[in-house]
mmCIF file of C-alpha atoms and ligand atoms in Angstrom:
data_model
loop_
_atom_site.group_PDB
_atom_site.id
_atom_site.type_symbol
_atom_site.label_atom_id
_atom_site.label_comp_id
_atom_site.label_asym_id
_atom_site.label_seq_id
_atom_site.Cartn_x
_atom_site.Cartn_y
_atom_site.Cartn_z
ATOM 1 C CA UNK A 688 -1.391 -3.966 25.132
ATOM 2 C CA UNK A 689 -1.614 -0.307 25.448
ATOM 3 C CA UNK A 690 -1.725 2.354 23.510
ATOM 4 C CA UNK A 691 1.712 3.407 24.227
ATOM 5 C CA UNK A 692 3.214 0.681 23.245
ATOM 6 C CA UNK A 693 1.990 1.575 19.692
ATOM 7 C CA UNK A 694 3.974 3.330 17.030
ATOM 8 C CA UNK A 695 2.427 6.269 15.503
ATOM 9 C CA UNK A 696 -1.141 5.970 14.904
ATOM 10 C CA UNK A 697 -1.842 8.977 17.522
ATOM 11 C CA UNK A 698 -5.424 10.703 15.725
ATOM 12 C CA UNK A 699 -6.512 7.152 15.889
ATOM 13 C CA UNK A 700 -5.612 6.656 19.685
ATOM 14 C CA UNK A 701 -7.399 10.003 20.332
ATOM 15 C CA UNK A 702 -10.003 9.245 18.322
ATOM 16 C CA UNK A 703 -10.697 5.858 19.854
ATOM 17 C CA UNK A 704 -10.422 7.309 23.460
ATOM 18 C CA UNK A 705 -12.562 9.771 22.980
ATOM 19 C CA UNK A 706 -15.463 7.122 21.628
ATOM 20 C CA UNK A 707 -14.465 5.831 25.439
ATOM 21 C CA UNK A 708 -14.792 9.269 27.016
ATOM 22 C CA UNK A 709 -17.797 10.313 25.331
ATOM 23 C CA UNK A 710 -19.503 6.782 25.835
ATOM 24 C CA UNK A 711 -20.095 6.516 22.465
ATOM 25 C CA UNK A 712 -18.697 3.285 21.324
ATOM 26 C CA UNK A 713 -20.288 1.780 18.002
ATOM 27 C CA UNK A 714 -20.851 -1.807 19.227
ATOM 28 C CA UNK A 715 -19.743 -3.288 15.521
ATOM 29 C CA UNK A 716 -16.653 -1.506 14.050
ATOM 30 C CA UNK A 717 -14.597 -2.422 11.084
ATOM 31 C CA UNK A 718 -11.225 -1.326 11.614
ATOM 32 C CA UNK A 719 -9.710 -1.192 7.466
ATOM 33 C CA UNK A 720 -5.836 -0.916 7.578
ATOM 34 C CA UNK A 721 -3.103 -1.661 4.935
ATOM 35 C CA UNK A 722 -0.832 -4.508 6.527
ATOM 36 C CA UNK A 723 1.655 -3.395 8.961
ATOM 37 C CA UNK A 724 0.089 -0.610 10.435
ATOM 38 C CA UNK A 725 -1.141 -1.711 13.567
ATOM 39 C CA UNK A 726 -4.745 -2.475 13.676
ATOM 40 C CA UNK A 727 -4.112 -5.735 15.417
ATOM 41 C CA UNK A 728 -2.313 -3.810 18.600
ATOM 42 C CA UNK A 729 -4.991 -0.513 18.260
ATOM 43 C CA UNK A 730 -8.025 -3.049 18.642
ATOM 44 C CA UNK A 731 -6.568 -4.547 21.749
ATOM 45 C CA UNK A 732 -5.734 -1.522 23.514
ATOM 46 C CA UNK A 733 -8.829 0.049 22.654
ATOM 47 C CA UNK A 734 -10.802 -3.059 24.351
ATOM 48 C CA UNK A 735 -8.000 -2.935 27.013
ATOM 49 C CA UNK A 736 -8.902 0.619 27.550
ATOM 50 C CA UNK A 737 -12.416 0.227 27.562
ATOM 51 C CA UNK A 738 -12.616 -2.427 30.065
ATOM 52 C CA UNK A 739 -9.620 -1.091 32.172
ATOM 53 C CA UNK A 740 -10.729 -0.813 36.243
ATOM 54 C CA UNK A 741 -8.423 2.354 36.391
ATOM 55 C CA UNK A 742 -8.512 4.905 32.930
ATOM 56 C CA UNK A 743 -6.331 7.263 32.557
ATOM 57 C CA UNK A 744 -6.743 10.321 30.587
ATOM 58 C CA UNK A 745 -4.879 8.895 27.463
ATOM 59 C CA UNK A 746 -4.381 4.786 28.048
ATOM 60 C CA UNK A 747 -5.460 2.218 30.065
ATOM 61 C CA UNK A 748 -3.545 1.438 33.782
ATOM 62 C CA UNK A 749 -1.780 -1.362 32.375
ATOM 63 C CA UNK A 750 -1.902 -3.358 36.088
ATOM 64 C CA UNK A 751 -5.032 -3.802 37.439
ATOM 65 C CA UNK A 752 -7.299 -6.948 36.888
ATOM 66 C CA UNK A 753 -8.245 -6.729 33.971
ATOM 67 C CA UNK A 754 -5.540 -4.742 32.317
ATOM 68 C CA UNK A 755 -3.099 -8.057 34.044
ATOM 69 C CA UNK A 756 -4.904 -10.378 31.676
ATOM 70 C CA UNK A 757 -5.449 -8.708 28.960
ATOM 71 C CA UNK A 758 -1.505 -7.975 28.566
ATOM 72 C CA UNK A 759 -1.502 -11.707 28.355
ATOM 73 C CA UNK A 760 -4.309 -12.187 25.758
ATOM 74 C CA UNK A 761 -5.817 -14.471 28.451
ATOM 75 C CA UNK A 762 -8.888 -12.286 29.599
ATOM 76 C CA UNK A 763 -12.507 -15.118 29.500
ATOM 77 C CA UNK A 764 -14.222 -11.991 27.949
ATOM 78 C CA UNK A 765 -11.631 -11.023 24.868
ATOM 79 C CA UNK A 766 -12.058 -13.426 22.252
ATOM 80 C CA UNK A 767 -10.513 -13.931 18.888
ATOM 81 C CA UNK A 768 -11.571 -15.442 16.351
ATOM 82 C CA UNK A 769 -9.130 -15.374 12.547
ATOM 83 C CA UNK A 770 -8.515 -17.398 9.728
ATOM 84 C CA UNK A 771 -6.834 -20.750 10.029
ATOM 85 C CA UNK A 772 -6.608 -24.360 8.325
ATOM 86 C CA UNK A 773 -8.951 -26.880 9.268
ATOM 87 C CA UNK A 774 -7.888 -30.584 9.654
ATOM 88 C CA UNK A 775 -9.401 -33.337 12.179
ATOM 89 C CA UNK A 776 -7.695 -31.763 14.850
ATOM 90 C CA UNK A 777 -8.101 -27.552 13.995
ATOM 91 C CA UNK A 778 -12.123 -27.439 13.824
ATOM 92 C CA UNK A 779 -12.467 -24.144 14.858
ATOM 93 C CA UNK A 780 -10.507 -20.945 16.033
ATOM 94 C CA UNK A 781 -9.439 -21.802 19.690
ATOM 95 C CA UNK A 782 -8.506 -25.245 18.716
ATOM 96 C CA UNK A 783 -5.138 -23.001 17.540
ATOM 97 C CA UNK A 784 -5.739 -20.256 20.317
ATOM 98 C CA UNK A 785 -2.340 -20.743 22.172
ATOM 99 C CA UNK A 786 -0.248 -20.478 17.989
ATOM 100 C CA UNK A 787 -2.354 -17.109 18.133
ATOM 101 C CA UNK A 788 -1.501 -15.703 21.419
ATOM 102 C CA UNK A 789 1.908 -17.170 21.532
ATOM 103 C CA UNK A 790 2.802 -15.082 17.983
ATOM 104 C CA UNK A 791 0.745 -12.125 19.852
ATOM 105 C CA UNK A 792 3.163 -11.817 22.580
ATOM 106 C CA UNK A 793 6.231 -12.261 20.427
ATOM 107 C CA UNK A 794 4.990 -9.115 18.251
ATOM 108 C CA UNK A 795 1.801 -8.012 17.888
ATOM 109 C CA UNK A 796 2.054 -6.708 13.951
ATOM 110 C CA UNK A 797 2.331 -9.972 11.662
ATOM 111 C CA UNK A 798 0.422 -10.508 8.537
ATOM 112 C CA UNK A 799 -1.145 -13.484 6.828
ATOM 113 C CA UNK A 800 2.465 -15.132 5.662
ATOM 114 C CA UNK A 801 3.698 -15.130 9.322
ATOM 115 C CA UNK A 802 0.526 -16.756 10.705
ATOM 116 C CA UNK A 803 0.774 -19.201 8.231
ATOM 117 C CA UNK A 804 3.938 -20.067 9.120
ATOM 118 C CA UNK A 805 2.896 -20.123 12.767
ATOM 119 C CA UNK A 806 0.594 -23.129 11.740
ATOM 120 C CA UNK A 807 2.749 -24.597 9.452
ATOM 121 C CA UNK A 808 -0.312 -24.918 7.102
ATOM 122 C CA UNK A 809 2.321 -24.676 3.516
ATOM 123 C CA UNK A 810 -0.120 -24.236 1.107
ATOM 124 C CA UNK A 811 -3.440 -25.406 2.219
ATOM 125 C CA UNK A 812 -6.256 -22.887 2.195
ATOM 126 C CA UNK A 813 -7.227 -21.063 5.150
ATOM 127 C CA UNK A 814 -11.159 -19.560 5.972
ATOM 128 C CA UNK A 815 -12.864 -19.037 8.676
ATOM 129 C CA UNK A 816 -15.873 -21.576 8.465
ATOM 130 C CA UNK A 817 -19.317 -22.156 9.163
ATOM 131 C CA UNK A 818 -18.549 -24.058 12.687
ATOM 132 C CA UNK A 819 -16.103 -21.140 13.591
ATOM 133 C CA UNK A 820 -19.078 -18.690 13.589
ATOM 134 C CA UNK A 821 -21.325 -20.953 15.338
ATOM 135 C CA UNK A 822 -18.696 -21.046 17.745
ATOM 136 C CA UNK A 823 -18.717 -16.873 17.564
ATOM 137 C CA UNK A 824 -22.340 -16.648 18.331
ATOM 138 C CA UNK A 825 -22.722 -19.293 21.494
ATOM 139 C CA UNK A 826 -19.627 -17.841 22.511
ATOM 140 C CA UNK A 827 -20.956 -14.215 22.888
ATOM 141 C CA UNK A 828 -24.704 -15.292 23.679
ATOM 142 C CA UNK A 829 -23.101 -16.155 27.516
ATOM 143 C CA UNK A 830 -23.036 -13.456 29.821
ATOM 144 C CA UNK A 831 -19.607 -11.841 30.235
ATOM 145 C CA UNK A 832 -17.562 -13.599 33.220
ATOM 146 C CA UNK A 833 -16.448 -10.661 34.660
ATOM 147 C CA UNK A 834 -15.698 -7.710 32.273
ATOM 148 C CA UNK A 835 -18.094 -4.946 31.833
ATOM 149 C CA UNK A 836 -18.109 -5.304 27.761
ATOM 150 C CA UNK A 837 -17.276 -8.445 25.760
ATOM 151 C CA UNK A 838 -15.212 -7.965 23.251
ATOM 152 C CA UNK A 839 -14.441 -10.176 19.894
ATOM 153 C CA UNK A 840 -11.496 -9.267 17.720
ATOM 154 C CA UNK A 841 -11.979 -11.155 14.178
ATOM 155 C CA UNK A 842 -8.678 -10.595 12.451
ATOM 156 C CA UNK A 843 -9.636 -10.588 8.527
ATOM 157 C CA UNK A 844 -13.190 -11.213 7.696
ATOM 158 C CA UNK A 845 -11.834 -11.377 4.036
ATOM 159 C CA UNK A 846 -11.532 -15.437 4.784
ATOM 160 C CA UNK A 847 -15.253 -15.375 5.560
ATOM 161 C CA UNK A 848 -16.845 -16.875 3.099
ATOM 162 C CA UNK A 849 -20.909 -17.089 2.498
ATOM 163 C CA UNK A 850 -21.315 -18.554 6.039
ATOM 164 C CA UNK A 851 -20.048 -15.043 7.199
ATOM 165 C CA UNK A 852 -24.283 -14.278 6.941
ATOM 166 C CA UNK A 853 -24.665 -16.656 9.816
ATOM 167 C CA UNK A 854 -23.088 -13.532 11.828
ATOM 168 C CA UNK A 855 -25.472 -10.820 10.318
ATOM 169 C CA UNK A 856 -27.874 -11.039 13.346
ATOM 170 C CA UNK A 857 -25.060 -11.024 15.876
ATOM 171 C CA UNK A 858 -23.602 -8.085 14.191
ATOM 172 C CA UNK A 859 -26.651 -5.987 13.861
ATOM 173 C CA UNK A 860 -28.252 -6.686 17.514
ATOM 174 C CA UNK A 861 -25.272 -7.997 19.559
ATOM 175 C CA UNK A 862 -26.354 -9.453 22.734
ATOM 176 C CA UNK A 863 -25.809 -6.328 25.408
ATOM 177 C CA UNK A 864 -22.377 -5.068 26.392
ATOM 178 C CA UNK A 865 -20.734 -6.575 23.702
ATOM 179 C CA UNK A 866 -18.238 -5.186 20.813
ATOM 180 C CA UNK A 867 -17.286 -6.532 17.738
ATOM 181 C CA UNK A 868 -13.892 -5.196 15.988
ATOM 182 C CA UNK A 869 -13.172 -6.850 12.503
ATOM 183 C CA UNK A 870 -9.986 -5.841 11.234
ATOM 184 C CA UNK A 871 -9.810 -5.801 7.299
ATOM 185 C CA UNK A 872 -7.144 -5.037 4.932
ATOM 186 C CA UNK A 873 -9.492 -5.131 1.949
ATOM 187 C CA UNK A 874 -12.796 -3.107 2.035
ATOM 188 C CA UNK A 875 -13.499 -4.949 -1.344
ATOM 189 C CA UNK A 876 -13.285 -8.683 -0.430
ATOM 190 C CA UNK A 877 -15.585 -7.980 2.531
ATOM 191 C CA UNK A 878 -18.764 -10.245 1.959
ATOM 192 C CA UNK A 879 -21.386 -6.430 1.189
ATOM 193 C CA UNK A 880 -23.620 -7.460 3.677
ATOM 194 C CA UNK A 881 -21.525 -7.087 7.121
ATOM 195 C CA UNK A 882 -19.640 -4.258 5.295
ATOM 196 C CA UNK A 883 -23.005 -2.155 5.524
ATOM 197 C CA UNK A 884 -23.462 -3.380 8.834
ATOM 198 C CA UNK A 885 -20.475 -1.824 10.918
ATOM 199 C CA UNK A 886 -18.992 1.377 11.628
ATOM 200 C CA UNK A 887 -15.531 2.254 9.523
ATOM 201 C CA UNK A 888 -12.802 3.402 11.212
ATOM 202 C CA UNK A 889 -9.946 3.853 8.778
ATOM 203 C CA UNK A 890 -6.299 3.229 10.317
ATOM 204 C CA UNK A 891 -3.654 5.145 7.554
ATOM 205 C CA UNK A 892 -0.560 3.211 6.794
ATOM 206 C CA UNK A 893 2.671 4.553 8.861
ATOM 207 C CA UNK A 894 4.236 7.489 7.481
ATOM 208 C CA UNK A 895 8.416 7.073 6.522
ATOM 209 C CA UNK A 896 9.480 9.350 9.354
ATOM 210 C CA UNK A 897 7.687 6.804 11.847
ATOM 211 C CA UNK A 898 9.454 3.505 9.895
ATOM 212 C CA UNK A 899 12.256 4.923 9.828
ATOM 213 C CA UNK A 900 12.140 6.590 13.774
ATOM 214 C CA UNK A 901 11.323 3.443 14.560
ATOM 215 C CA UNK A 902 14.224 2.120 12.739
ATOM 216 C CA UNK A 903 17.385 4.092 13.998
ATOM 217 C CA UNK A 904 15.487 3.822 17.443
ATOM 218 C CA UNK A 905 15.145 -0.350 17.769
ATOM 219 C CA UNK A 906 17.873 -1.677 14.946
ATOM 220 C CA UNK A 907 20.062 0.488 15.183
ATOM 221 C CA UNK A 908 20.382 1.511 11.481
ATOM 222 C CA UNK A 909 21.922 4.592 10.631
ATOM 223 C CA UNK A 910 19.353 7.763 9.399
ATOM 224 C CA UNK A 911 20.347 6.552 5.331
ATOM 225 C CA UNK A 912 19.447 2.682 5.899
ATOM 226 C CA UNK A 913 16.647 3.657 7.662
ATOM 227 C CA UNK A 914 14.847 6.129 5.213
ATOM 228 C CA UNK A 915 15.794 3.376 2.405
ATOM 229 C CA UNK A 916 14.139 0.585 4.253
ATOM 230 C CA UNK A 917 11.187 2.700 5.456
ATOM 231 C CA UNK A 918 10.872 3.799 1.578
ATOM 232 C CA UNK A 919 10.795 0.213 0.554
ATOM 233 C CA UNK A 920 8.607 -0.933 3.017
ATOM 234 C CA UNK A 921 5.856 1.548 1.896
ATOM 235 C CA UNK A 922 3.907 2.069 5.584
ATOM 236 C CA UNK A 923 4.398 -2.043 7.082
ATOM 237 C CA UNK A 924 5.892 -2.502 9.313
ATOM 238 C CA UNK A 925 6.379 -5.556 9.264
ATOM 239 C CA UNK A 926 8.473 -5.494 6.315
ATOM 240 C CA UNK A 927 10.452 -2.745 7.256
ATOM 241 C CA UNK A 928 11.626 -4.822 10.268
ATOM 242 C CA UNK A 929 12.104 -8.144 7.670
ATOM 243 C CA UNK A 930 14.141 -5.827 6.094
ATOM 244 C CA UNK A 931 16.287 -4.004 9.214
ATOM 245 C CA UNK A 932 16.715 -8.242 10.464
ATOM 246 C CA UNK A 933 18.680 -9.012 6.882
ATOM 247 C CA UNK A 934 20.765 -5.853 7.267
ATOM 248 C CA UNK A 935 23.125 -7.432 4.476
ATOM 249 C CA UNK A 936 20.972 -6.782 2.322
ATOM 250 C CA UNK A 937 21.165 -3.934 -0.443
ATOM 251 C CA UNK A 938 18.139 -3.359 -1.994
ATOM 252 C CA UNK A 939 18.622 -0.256 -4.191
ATOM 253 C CA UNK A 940 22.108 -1.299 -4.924
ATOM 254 C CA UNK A 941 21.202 -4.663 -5.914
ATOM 255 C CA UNK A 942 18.310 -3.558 -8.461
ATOM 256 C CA UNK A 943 19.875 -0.659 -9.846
ATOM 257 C CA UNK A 944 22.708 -2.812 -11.129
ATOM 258 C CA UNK A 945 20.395 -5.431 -12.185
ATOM 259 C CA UNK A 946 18.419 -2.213 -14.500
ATOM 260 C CA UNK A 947 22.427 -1.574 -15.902
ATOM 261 C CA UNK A 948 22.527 -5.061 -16.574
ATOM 262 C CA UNK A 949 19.528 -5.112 -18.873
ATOM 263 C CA UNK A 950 20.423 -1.685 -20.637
ATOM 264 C CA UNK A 951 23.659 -2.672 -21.518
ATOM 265 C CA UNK A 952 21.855 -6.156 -22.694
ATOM 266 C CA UNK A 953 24.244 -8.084 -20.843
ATOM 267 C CA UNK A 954 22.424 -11.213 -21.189
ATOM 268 C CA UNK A 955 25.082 -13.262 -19.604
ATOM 269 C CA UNK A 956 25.032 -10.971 -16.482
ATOM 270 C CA UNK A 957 21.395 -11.660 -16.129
ATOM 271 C CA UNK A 958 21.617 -15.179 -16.301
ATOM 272 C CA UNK A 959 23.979 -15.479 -13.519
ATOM 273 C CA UNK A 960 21.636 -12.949 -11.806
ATOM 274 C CA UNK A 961 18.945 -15.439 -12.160
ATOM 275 C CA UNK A 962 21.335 -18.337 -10.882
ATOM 276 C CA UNK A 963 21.946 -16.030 -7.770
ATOM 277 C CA UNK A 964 18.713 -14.563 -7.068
ATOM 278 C CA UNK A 965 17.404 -18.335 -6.973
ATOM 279 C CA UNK A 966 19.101 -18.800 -4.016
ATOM 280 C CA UNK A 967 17.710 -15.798 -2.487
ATOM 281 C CA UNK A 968 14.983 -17.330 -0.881
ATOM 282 C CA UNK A 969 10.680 -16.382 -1.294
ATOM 283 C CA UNK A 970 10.995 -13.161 1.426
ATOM 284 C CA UNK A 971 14.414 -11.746 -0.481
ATOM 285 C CA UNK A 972 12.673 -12.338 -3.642
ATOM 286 C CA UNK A 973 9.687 -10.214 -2.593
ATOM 287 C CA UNK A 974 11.653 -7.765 -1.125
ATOM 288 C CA UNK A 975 14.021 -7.216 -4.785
ATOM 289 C CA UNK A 976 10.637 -6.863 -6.670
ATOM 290 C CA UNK A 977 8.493 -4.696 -4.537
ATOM 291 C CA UNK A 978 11.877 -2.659 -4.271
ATOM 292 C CA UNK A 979 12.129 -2.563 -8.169
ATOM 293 C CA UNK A 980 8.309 -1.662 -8.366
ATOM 294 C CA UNK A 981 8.402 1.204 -5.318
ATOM 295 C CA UNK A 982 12.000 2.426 -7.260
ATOM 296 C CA UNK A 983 10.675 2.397 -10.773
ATOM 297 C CA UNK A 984 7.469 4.485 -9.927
ATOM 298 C CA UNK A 985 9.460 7.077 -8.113
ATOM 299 C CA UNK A 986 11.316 7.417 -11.517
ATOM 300 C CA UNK A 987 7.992 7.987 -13.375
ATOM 301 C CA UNK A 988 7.274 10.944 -11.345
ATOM 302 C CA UNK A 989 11.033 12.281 -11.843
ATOM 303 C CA UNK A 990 9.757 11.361 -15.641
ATOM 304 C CA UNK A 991 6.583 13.594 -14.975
ATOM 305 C CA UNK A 992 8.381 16.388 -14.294
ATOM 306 C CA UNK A 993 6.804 16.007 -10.369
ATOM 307 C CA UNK A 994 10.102 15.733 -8.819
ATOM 308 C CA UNK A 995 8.901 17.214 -5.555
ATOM 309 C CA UNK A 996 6.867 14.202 -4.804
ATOM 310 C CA UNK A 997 9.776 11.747 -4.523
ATOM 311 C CA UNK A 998 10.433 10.293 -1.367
ATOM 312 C CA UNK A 999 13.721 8.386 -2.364
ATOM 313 C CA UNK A 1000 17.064 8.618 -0.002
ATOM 314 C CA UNK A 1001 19.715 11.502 -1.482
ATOM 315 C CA UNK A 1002 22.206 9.255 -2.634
ATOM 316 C CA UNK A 1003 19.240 6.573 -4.430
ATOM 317 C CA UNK A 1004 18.043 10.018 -5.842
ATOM 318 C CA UNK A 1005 21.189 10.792 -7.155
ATOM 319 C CA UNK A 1006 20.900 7.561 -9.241
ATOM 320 C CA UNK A 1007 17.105 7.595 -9.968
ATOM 321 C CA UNK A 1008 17.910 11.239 -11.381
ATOM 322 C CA UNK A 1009 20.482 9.740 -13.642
ATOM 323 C CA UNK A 1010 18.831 7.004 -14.620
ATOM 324 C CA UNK A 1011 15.128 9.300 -15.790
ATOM 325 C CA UNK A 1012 17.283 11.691 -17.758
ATOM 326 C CA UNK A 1013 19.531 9.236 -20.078
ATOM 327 C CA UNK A 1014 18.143 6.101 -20.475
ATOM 328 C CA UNK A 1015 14.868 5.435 -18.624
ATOM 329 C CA UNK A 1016 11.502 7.005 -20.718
ATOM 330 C CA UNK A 1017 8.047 6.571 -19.047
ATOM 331 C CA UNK A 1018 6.533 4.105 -20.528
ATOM 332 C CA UNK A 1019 9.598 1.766 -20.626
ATOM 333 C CA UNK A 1020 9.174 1.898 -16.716
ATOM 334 C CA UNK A 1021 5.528 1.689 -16.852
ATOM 335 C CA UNK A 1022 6.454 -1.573 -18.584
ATOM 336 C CA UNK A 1023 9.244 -2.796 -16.293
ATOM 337 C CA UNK A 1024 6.836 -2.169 -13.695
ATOM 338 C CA UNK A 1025 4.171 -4.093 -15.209
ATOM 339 C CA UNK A 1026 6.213 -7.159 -15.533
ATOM 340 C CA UNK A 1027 7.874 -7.430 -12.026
ATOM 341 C CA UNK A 1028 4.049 -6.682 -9.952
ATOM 342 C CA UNK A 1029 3.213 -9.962 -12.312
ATOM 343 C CA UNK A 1030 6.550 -11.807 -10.970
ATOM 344 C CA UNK A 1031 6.002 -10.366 -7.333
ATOM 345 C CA UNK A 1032 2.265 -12.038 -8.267
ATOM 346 C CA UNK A 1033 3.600 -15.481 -8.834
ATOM 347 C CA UNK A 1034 6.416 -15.874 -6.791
ATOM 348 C CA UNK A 1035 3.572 -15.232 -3.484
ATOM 349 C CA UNK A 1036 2.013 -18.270 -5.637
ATOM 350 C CA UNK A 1037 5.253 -19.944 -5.383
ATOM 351 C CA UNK A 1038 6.229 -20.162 -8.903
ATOM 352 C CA UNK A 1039 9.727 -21.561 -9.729
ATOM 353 C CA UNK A 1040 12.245 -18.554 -8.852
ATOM 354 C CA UNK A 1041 15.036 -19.103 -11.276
ATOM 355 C CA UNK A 1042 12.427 -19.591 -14.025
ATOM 356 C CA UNK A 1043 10.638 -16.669 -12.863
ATOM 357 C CA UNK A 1044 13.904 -14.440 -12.551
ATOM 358 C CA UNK A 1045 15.246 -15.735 -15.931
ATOM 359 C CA UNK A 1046 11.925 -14.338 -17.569
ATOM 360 C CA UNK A 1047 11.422 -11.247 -15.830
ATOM 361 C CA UNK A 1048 15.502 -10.415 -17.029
ATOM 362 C CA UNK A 1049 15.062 -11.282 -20.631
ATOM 363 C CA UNK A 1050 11.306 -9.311 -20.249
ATOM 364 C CA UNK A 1051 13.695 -6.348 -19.446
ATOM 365 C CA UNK A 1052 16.571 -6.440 -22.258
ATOM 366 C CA UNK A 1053 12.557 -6.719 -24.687
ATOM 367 C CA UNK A 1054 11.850 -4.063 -23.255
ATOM 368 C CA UNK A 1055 15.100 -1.771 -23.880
ATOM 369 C CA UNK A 1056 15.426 -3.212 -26.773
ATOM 370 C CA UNK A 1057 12.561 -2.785 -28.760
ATOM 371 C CA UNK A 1058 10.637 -0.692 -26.557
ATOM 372 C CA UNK A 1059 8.031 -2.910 -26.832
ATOM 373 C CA UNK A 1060 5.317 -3.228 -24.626
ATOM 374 C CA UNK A 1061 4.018 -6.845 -22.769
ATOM 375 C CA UNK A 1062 0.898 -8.769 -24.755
ATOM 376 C CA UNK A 1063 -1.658 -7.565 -23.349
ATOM 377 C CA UNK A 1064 -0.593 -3.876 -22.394
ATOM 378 C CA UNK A 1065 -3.029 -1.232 -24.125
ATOM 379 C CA UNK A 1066 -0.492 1.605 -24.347
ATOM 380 C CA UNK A 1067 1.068 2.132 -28.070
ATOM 381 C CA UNK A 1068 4.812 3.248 -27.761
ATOM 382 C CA UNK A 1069 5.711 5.935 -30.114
HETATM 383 ZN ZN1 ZN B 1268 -6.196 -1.209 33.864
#
C-alpha cells in the first residue's frame, strides 16, 4: 500500500513522512479516525514507507523487497492483530489471518460490519482476548526476520478488554526496532491506561469535495449524485461507496416524501411505507435513517437562521428551504431526530424492521400533531 493510493488525507501523509525523514518515529502511536477515513491504508503505507529499501521523497518505491511483500500483506515482520470471534477453531488473530488479508486486498477501508461479515460470525461477540495478546508479545519479543523495524497494526483496541494491561509493558518499552500503530475510532472506549501510553495522531474524516471527487472519478455518478451521497455519507467512505453500488437508490427523495407523509398525517401512506421499507434490507435501512438524521439537522441550522453552514445539494436545498419555512419548527426536528438516531440504534441491534418502521412513522404524525416531545426528552415545547 502506498501513500498514493490513498484518497485525501495529504497533512497526514506529510506529516507521517516527515516523522520518517526526521527519524523521529514515536515507537507506540494511536492513530484515532472516524470510520471510513483511511487509517487502515495510512498505517500500512506509513510502515511500508518506513521499511521501504528505496524512499522516495514523498512514498515508498512500491517494488523492491520489502515494498513486494508488503503490497501483499505477507511481509514475516508486519503483523496484525484485530478483533474477531473465538470458537475451537479461531483461538487467536492469525488463526483468521488469510479472511483479514484477503478483505485487505479487495479494499483496504471496511469497518466492523464488513469484517463481520467476512467471518460470518452473525451475532456472536467479537474481542480481542487474553491469548491474542500473549500471542502479540512472543510474537514481537523475536528478532525481526529481515526488516529493519517490526511493525504491529492492531485494528481497534476498543475490543480489548481488561487483558489489554497484559500489553502495557510491551507498549511502554517495546523490544528495539519495533512500532506499534493501534487504530481507534473511539478515544473513549480505549481501556485509560494504553491511551496515556501512546502518541495521538488524529486522522480527520474526508471532506465532501474528496467523497464526492472520488465519486464522479470511480462510479461514475454525475457532480449532483455525488455531492448527495458524499453529504449522506458524512466523511466514510465506505458508505459513500455502499451508497454509489445501490445507485437506485434515492435517499433525499425517498425521506422527504416520507416527512410529507407524516405532515399530511397520512397514516395509511405510512403503513404501506413500513410494509415497503421492511423489505429494504439492514444496510438500506441504515442508510434512510442516517439520511433522515444528516437531512433533518441541516434544517435546524436553516431553522437557526445559520444558513451559510449548510452543505446540502441545490435542488435538496431547494426543498429543505421549503420545508424550515412552512411546516418544520426546531424543536419538532430536534424531535424527529431524536427518534430515528434511537431506530438507527436498534435496527444495528437488529430489531424487527417493519415494527421498528411502523413506530418511528406513527412517532412522526405525534410529533406534528401534538408537537409533543418523546418521554424522556427534557425540552418543554411552547
Ligand atoms: Zn520499496
Amino acid at each position: 500500500m502506498q501513500f498514493k493510493e490513498i484518497i485525501g488525507q495529504e497533512r497526514i501523509k506529510q506529516q507521517l513522512v516527515q516523522t520518517v525523514k526526521e527519524n523521529r518515529i514515536s515507537h507506540a502511536q494511536l492513530f484515532l479516525s472516524p470510520v471510513g477515513s483511511g487509517a487502515v491504508p495510512l498505517a500500512i503505507a506509513y510502515a511500508q514507507y518506513i521499511n521501504c529499501l528505496d524512499k522516495g521523497e514523498h512514498d515508498s518505491c512500491g517494488v523492491c523487497a520489502s515494498c513486494r511483500k508488503y503490497e501483499r500483506y505477507i511481509h514475516p515482520d508486519l503483523h496484525f492483530s484485530y478483533p474477531f470471534f473465538a470458537s475451537a477453531s479461531v483461538k487467536i488473530a492469525v488463526d483468521v489471518l488469510e479472511e483479514w488479508r484477503s478483505m485487505l486486498t479487495q479494499d483496504p477501508y471496511f469497518d466492523m460490519d464488513i469484517w463481520r461479515s467476512k467471518l460470518d460470525a452473525a451475532n456472536k461477540q467479537a474481542n480481542i482476548n487474553i491469548a491474542e495478546c500473549h500471542d502479540i508479545i512472543k510474537k514481537l519479543s523475536y528478532k525481526a526476520f529481515e526488516a529493519e523495524t517490526k511493525v504491529l497494526i492492531m485494528w481497534l483496541p476498543e475490543y480489548l478488554d481488561k487483558a489489554g494491561n497484559a500489553l502495557l509493558k510491551l507498549i511502554e518499552e517495546p523490544p528495539a526496532n519495533t512500532l506499534f500503530i493501534l487504530i481507534a475510532q473511539s478515544q473513549d472506549q480505549i481501556l485509560s491506561t494504553i491511551l496515556s501510553r501512546t502518541q495521538i495522531v488524529k486522522i480527520p474524516k474526508l471532506t465532501g469535495e474528496e467523497i464526492s471527487h472520488y465519486l464522479i472519478e470511480n462510479n461514475g455518478l454525475t457532480d449532483h449524485q455525488a455531492i448527495d451521497y458524499a453529504f449522506l455519507a458524512d466523511g466514510n467512505l465506505i458508505e459513500a461507496k455502499a451508497l454509489a453500488a445501490d445507485t437506485q437508490s434515492d435517499s433525499s427523495g425517498t425521506f422527504t416524501s416520507w416527512l410529507r407523509m407524516g405532515f399530511g398525517n397520512k397514516v395509511p401512506d405510512l403503513i404501506n411505507f413500513t410494509d415497503e421499507a421492511a423489505k429494504w434490507g439492514r444496510e438500506n435501512q441504515k442508510n434512510f435513517l442516517r439520511y433522515g438524521v444528516n437531512y433533518l439537522r441541516e434544517c435546524c441550522l436553516i431553522l437557526s437562521g445559520a444558513e451559510a453552514l449548510v452543505k446540502l445539494p441545490p435542488l435538496t436545498l431547494e426543498t429543505a428551504k421549503k420545508l424550515s419555512e412552512h411546516v418544520l419548527s426546531l424543536p419538532m426536528a430536534e424531535a424527529i431526530i431524536a427518534e430515528l438516531e434511537k431506530a438507527h440504534y436498534h435496527i444495528e441491534r437488529n430489531a424487527n424492521p417493519k415494527i421498528l418502521f411502523l413506530d418511528v412513522s406513527l412517532q412522526l404524525v405525534k410529533i406534528i400533531k401534538f408537537k409533543t416531545l418523546p418521554a424522556g426528552t427534557q425540552y418543554i415545547y411552547n
